[in-house]
Coordinates of C-alpha atoms in Angstrom, one line a residue:
M1 CA 88.1 101.3 103.7
R2 CA 86.5 101.6 107.0
F3 CA 88.9 99.9 108.4
P4 CA 92.6 99.4 107.0
L5 CA 93.2 96.4 104.9
S6 CA 95.8 95.0 107.5
L7 CA 93.3 95.0 110.3
T8 CA 90.8 94.0 108.0
R9 CA 92.8 90.3 106.8
T10 CA 94.2 89.7 110.7
M11 CA 90.9 89.5 112.6
T12 CA 89.4 87.9 109.7
G13 CA 91.8 85.1 109.8
Y14 CA 92.0 84.8 113.4
L15 CA 88.1 84.3 113.7
L16 CA 87.8 81.8 111.0
K17 CA 91.3 79.7 112.8
K18 CA 88.8 80.0 116.6
K19 CA 86.1 78.7 114.8
L20 CA 87.7 75.9 112.7
S21 CA 89.6 75.2 115.9
G22 CA 86.7 74.8 117.5
E23 CA 87.1 77.3 120.6
T24 CA 84.3 79.3 121.9
L25 CA 85.2 81.2 124.1
F26 CA 88.3 83.8 122.7
P27 CA 89.5 87.2 123.2
L28 CA 89.2 90.0 120.1
V29 CA 91.1 92.7 122.4
L30 CA 93.1 93.4 125.4
M31 CA 91.9 96.5 127.2
L32 CA 95.7 96.9 128.6
E33 CA 95.7 99.3 131.5
P34 CA 98.8 100.6 132.5
L35 CA 98.4 103.1 134.9
H36 CA 95.3 104.2 136.2
A37 CA 95.7 107.7 137.2
C38 CA 94.9 110.6 134.8
N39 CA 95.2 113.9 134.4
L40 CA 91.3 114.9 134.3
Q41 CA 88.7 114.3 136.9
C42 CA 85.7 113.7 134.7
A43 CA 82.1 113.1 136.1
G44 CA 81.3 109.9 134.4
C45 CA 84.7 107.6 135.1
G46 CA 84.7 105.0 137.6
R47 CA 88.2 104.5 137.1
I48 CA 89.4 107.1 139.0
R49 CA 86.8 106.1 141.8
E50 CA 87.3 102.9 142.0
Y51 CA 90.9 102.8 142.0
A52 CA 91.6 105.2 144.2
S53 CA 94.1 103.1 146.9
T54 CA 96.5 102.0 143.3
M55 CA 96.1 105.7 141.5
N56 CA 99.6 105.9 141.5
T57 CA 101.1 101.9 141.4
R58 CA 101.7 101.4 137.4
L59 CA 102.3 98.2 135.5
S60 CA 105.9 97.1 134.2
L61 CA 106.6 97.6 130.8
E62 CA 107.5 93.3 130.9
Q63 CA 103.7 93.0 132.7
C64 CA 102.9 95.1 129.6
L65 CA 103.6 93.1 127.4
A66 CA 103.5 89.8 129.4
A67 CA 100.0 90.0 129.6
A68 CA 99.5 90.9 125.2
D69 CA 101.2 87.4 125.1
E70 CA 99.1 85.2 127.4
C71 CA 95.9 87.3 126.2
G72 CA 96.7 86.5 122.7
A73 CA 94.4 88.8 121.2
P74 CA 95.0 90.1 117.7
V75 CA 94.0 94.1 119.1
V76 CA 95.2 95.8 121.9
S77 CA 93.4 99.3 123.9
V78 CA 95.6 100.7 125.5
C79 CA 93.1 103.1 128.0
G80 CA 93.8 103.7 132.2
G81 CA 93.9 106.5 132.5
E82 CA 96.0 108.0 131.0
P83 CA 97.8 106.1 128.6
L84 CA 99.8 109.5 127.6
I85 CA 101.4 109.5 131.2
Y86 CA 102.4 106.3 131.4
P87 CA 106.6 106.7 131.3
E88 CA 107.4 104.1 128.9
I89 CA 104.4 104.6 126.7
G90 CA 106.1 105.4 123.6
E91 CA 108.2 102.1 124.1
L92 CA 105.0 100.0 125.1
V93 CA 103.0 101.0 121.3
E94 CA 106.1 99.9 119.4
R95 CA 107.7 97.0 121.2
L96 CA 103.2 95.6 120.6
I97 CA 102.9 96.4 117.1
A98 CA 106.4 94.4 116.6
K99 CA 104.1 91.6 118.1
K100 CA 101.9 92.6 115.5
K101 CA 99.2 93.7 117.4
H102 CA 96.6 96.0 116.7
V103 CA 96.6 99.5 119.0
Y104 CA 93.9 101.4 119.3
L105 CA 95.4 104.0 122.0
C106 CA 93.4 105.4 124.3
T107 CA 93.2 109.4 125.6
N108 CA 91.6 112.4 126.7
G109 CA 94.1 113.8 124.3
V110 CA 95.2 116.9 126.5
E111 CA 99.3 115.5 126.3
L112 CA 99.0 114.1 122.6
E113 CA 100.3 117.0 120.5
K114 CA 103.4 117.3 122.8
K115 CA 104.2 113.2 122.7
L116 CA 103.5 112.9 119.2
S117 CA 107.2 112.2 118.8
L118 CA 107.1 109.2 121.3
F119 CA 105.1 107.3 117.7
K120 CA 105.9 106.4 114.0
P121 CA 102.6 106.2 111.5
S122 CA 101.9 102.6 111.1
S123 CA 98.6 100.7 109.8
R124 CA 98.6 99.3 113.7
L125 CA 98.5 102.5 116.0
F126 CA 95.4 104.5 115.9
F127 CA 94.3 107.3 118.2
N128 CA 91.6 107.6 119.9
V129 CA 90.7 110.9 121.1
H130 CA 87.6 110.7 123.5
I131 CA 85.5 113.6 123.3
D132 CA 81.8 113.7 124.5
G133 CA 80.6 117.1 122.8
M134 CA 81.4 120.5 121.7
E135 CA 83.6 122.8 124.0
E136 CA 81.7 123.8 126.5
S137 CA 79.5 120.3 126.6
H138 CA 82.3 118.6 127.0
D139 CA 84.7 120.5 129.0
A140 CA 81.9 120.8 132.3
M141 CA 81.9 116.5 131.3
A142 CA 86.0 116.8 131.7
G143 CA 86.0 119.0 135.0
R144 CA 88.3 122.1 133.5
R145 CA 88.3 124.1 130.5
G146 CA 90.4 123.9 127.8
V147 CA 90.0 120.3 127.6
F148 CA 87.8 120.1 124.4
A149 CA 90.7 122.3 122.9
S150 CA 93.6 120.3 123.3
A151 CA 91.5 117.0 122.2
V152 CA 91.3 118.9 119.0
Q153 CA 94.9 120.0 118.5
G154 CA 95.9 116.7 119.1
L155 CA 93.8 115.1 116.9
R156 CA 95.0 117.9 114.1
A157 CA 98.3 117.3 114.9
A158 CA 98.0 113.5 114.7
K159 CA 96.3 113.6 111.5
Q160 CA 98.7 115.8 110.5
A161 CA 101.5 113.5 111.1
G162 CA 100.1 110.9 109.2
F163 CA 99.1 109.1 112.1
Q164 CA 95.1 107.9 112.4
A165 CA 93.1 108.9 114.8
T166 CA 89.3 108.6 115.9
V167 CA 87.0 109.5 117.8
N168 CA 85.6 108.2 121.3
T169 CA 81.7 109.5 121.8
T170 CA 79.8 108.2 125.4
I171 CA 76.3 109.7 124.8
Y172 CA 74.9 110.3 128.6
K173 CA 71.0 111.0 129.6
Q174 CA 71.7 114.7 129.4
T175 CA 73.6 115.0 126.0
D176 CA 72.1 116.6 123.7
M177 CA 72.2 114.0 120.0
N178 CA 71.5 116.9 117.7
E179 CA 75.0 118.8 119.3
I180 CA 76.6 115.4 118.7
L181 CA 75.7 115.6 115.4
V182 CA 77.1 119.1 114.5
L183 CA 80.0 117.9 116.6
F184 CA 80.3 114.3 114.1
A185 CA 80.0 117.1 111.3
Y186 CA 82.5 119.2 112.5
L187 CA 85.3 115.7 113.7
T188 CA 84.6 114.7 109.5
E189 CA 86.3 118.5 108.2
L190 CA 89.0 117.6 110.8
N191 CA 89.4 114.4 108.8
A192 CA 89.2 112.1 111.0
D193 CA 89.3 108.1 110.7
G194 CA 85.7 107.0 112.7
M195 CA 83.8 107.9 115.6
M196 CA 83.2 105.8 118.4
I197 CA 80.1 106.0 119.6
S198 CA 78.3 104.8 122.9
P199 CA 76.1 104.7 125.8
A200 CA 77.2 105.5 128.7
F201 CA 77.7 102.4 132.0
D202 CA 76.3 103.6 135.4
Y203 CA 79.6 103.0 137.3
Q204 CA 78.9 102.1 141.2
A205 CA 81.8 103.5 142.1
V206 CA 79.5 107.4 140.6
Q207 CA 76.3 106.3 142.2
N208 CA 78.1 106.1 145.9
A209 CA 80.2 109.3 144.8
D210 CA 77.1 111.5 144.1
P211 CA 74.2 109.8 143.2
S212 CA 71.6 112.6 142.0
R213 CA 74.1 113.4 139.4
A214 CA 74.6 109.5 138.6
D215 CA 71.1 109.6 138.0
E216 CA 70.9 112.5 135.9
M217 CA 74.0 111.0 133.7
F218 CA 73.2 107.6 133.3
M219 CA 70.4 106.0 131.2
N220 CA 68.0 103.0 131.0
R221 CA 67.7 100.5 128.1
E222 CA 64.5 102.5 127.0
E223 CA 66.4 105.5 127.1
I224 CA 69.4 104.6 125.4
Q225 CA 67.2 102.8 122.7
K226 CA 65.1 106.1 121.4
K227 CA 68.1 108.5 121.8
F228 CA 69.9 106.8 119.1
R229 CA 66.6 105.6 117.1
D230 CA 66.0 109.9 117.4
V231 CA 68.6 110.4 115.1
E232 CA 69.5 107.1 113.4
E233 CA 69.1 108.0 110.2
E234 CA 71.9 111.3 111.0
L235 CA 74.6 109.1 112.7
N236 CA 74.5 106.7 109.9
Q237 CA 76.1 110.3 107.3
F238 CA 78.9 109.6 109.3
R239 CA 82.3 107.4 109.4
L240 CA 81.2 105.2 112.3
T241 CA 82.9 102.6 113.6
A242 CA 80.1 101.0 115.6
S243 CA 79.0 97.9 113.8
P244 CA 75.4 98.0 112.1
I245 CA 74.2 95.4 113.8
Y246 CA 76.0 97.0 116.8
M247 CA 73.4 100.0 116.1
D248 CA 70.6 98.0 115.0
F249 CA 71.0 96.8 119.4
L250 CA 71.2 100.3 120.0
C251 CA 68.3 101.2 118.9
G252 CA 66.3 98.2 120.0
R253 CA 65.7 96.2 116.5
R254 CA 67.5 93.3 117.9
E255 CA 69.1 92.1 121.2
L256 CA 72.9 90.4 121.0
P257 CA 74.0 88.9 124.7
C258 CA 76.8 89.8 126.1
A259 CA 80.4 88.7 124.8
A260 CA 82.2 90.7 127.4
W261 CA 85.1 87.7 127.8
A262 CA 86.1 88.6 124.6
N263 CA 87.5 91.6 125.7
P264 CA 89.7 91.2 128.6
T265 CA 91.1 93.9 130.8
F266 CA 94.3 93.8 132.3
N267 CA 95.6 96.1 134.7
V268 CA 97.5 96.9 138.5
R269 CA 95.2 94.0 140.3
G270 CA 95.2 91.5 137.2
W271 CA 92.9 90.1 135.2
R272 CA 89.7 92.4 135.7
G273 CA 86.5 90.7 135.8
P274 CA 84.2 89.9 135.3
C275 CA 84.3 92.7 132.6
Y276 CA 85.7 96.3 131.6
L277 CA 83.1 97.5 133.3
R278 CA 82.8 95.4 136.3
G279 CA 85.5 94.9 138.3
D280 CA 83.7 92.3 141.1
S281 CA 87.3 90.5 141.6
H282 CA 91.2 90.1 139.8
F283 CA 92.2 87.0 138.6
A284 CA 95.7 86.1 138.0
S285 CA 95.9 84.9 134.7
Y286 CA 93.2 85.1 131.7
R287 CA 92.5 81.5 132.0
D288 CA 91.4 82.5 135.6
L289 CA 89.1 84.5 134.1
L290 CA 87.5 83.0 132.0
D291 CA 87.2 79.6 134.8
A292 CA 85.5 82.2 137.1
Y293 CA 82.0 82.7 135.4
D294 CA 79.4 81.0 134.1
W295 CA 79.7 83.9 130.8
A296 CA 76.0 83.1 129.9
L297 CA 74.6 84.0 133.1
L298 CA 75.6 87.6 132.6
G299 CA 74.0 90.2 129.9
P300 CA 71.1 91.9 130.8
D301 CA 68.6 89.4 130.5
H302 CA 69.9 87.3 133.6
C303 CA 71.9 89.5 136.1
R304 CA 70.4 92.8 137.6
R305 CA 72.9 94.3 137.4
C306 CA 73.9 94.1 133.9
D307 CA 70.6 95.3 132.7
R308 CA 70.8 98.8 131.5
C309 CA 73.9 97.9 129.6
M310 CA 74.4 98.6 126.3
V311 CA 77.7 99.1 125.8
H312 CA 80.1 99.0 123.6
C313 CA 83.1 96.4 125.0
G314 CA 80.0 94.4 125.6
F315 CA 77.9 93.7 122.9
E316 CA 80.5 95.1 120.2
P317 CA 82.0 91.8 120.1
A318 CA 79.2 90.4 120.5
A319 CA 78.0 91.6 117.1
V320 CA 81.2 90.7 115.1
L321 CA 80.7 87.5 116.3
R322 CA 77.0 87.3 115.4
A323 CA 77.7 88.5 111.9
D324 CA 78.9 85.2 110.2
K325 CA 75.8 83.6 111.9
G326 CA 73.6 84.5 108.8
I327 CA 74.0 85.4 105.1
R328 CA 72.1 88.9 105.9
D329 CA 74.1 89.9 108.7
L330 CA 77.5 88.9 106.8
V331 CA 76.4 90.9 104.0
K332 CA 75.4 94.0 105.9
M333 CA 78.9 93.8 107.7
A334 CA 81.1 93.2 104.2
V335 CA 79.1 96.2 103.0
W336 CA 80.2 98.3 106.4
Q337 CA 83.3 97.7 106.0
M338 CA 83.6 99.1 102.4
G339 CA 81.9 102.3 102.3

């Protein structure tokens, strides 16, 4: 199976319950950012630029757990910043799992090998290691030599210790997709449990910091679709965690509405709105976030600031929710999950 039975069972039951209740806006994944401090300064990162004034501030353990309770999403993506430098990261993950949450700990991998002793293998825990290319390309994006080697060693150590570990890869304008195929073949040899793939989002903070570099990095929708279409057949040979419906969207075969409301973000400033990518406002409660927007007016068909976005945190939840709209998509998703 593409995902553990426990996660599949939890998500299926959760979606059924929400559908029977008549709810239309509900979370799938909480994007929990305990801190924004990081041990890297990646070229495409918006967080280290957007939150420069709160870079030394972090959520308390109790604030993190309260956000998970308030939101109620069955999956918590612990991100940042670099979550492995959060002092209470081991206890945070342990207590989220005790709440029956499925946890994706998103890390650049630099600290992973040395921090593994803080965790216990569980069907509810995934390490999600960010790797954007082979060694030269990845180290260039990360702004430091040796990052690729550390990430790979962390991934290898996690797998040897019995943990589930996936890889998250961001595609930029300068990305050589043939290199990504080589990377995924290498990760398959390392026994990675899956590969998440998504085009980059052109953070306004990155544009403001270095407009010429940003123009070299970020793509419009037509460029994204061409990049993914050119290697679609080859990508399908690998254990992608991107759903086939989302991949259809990336390749330009179908449109999806943005469902950013399903992946809410909580950090030191509150509930980020409208989405993980755009931080126009921050709210005191999850309900305030939901009530603040007419969500139908967000997304590339309605908002100029969204017209280049095809990122998984907005459109993958729409793909998951779309799957129950027709038997063909339902079968497609079921076959993919069993693959």
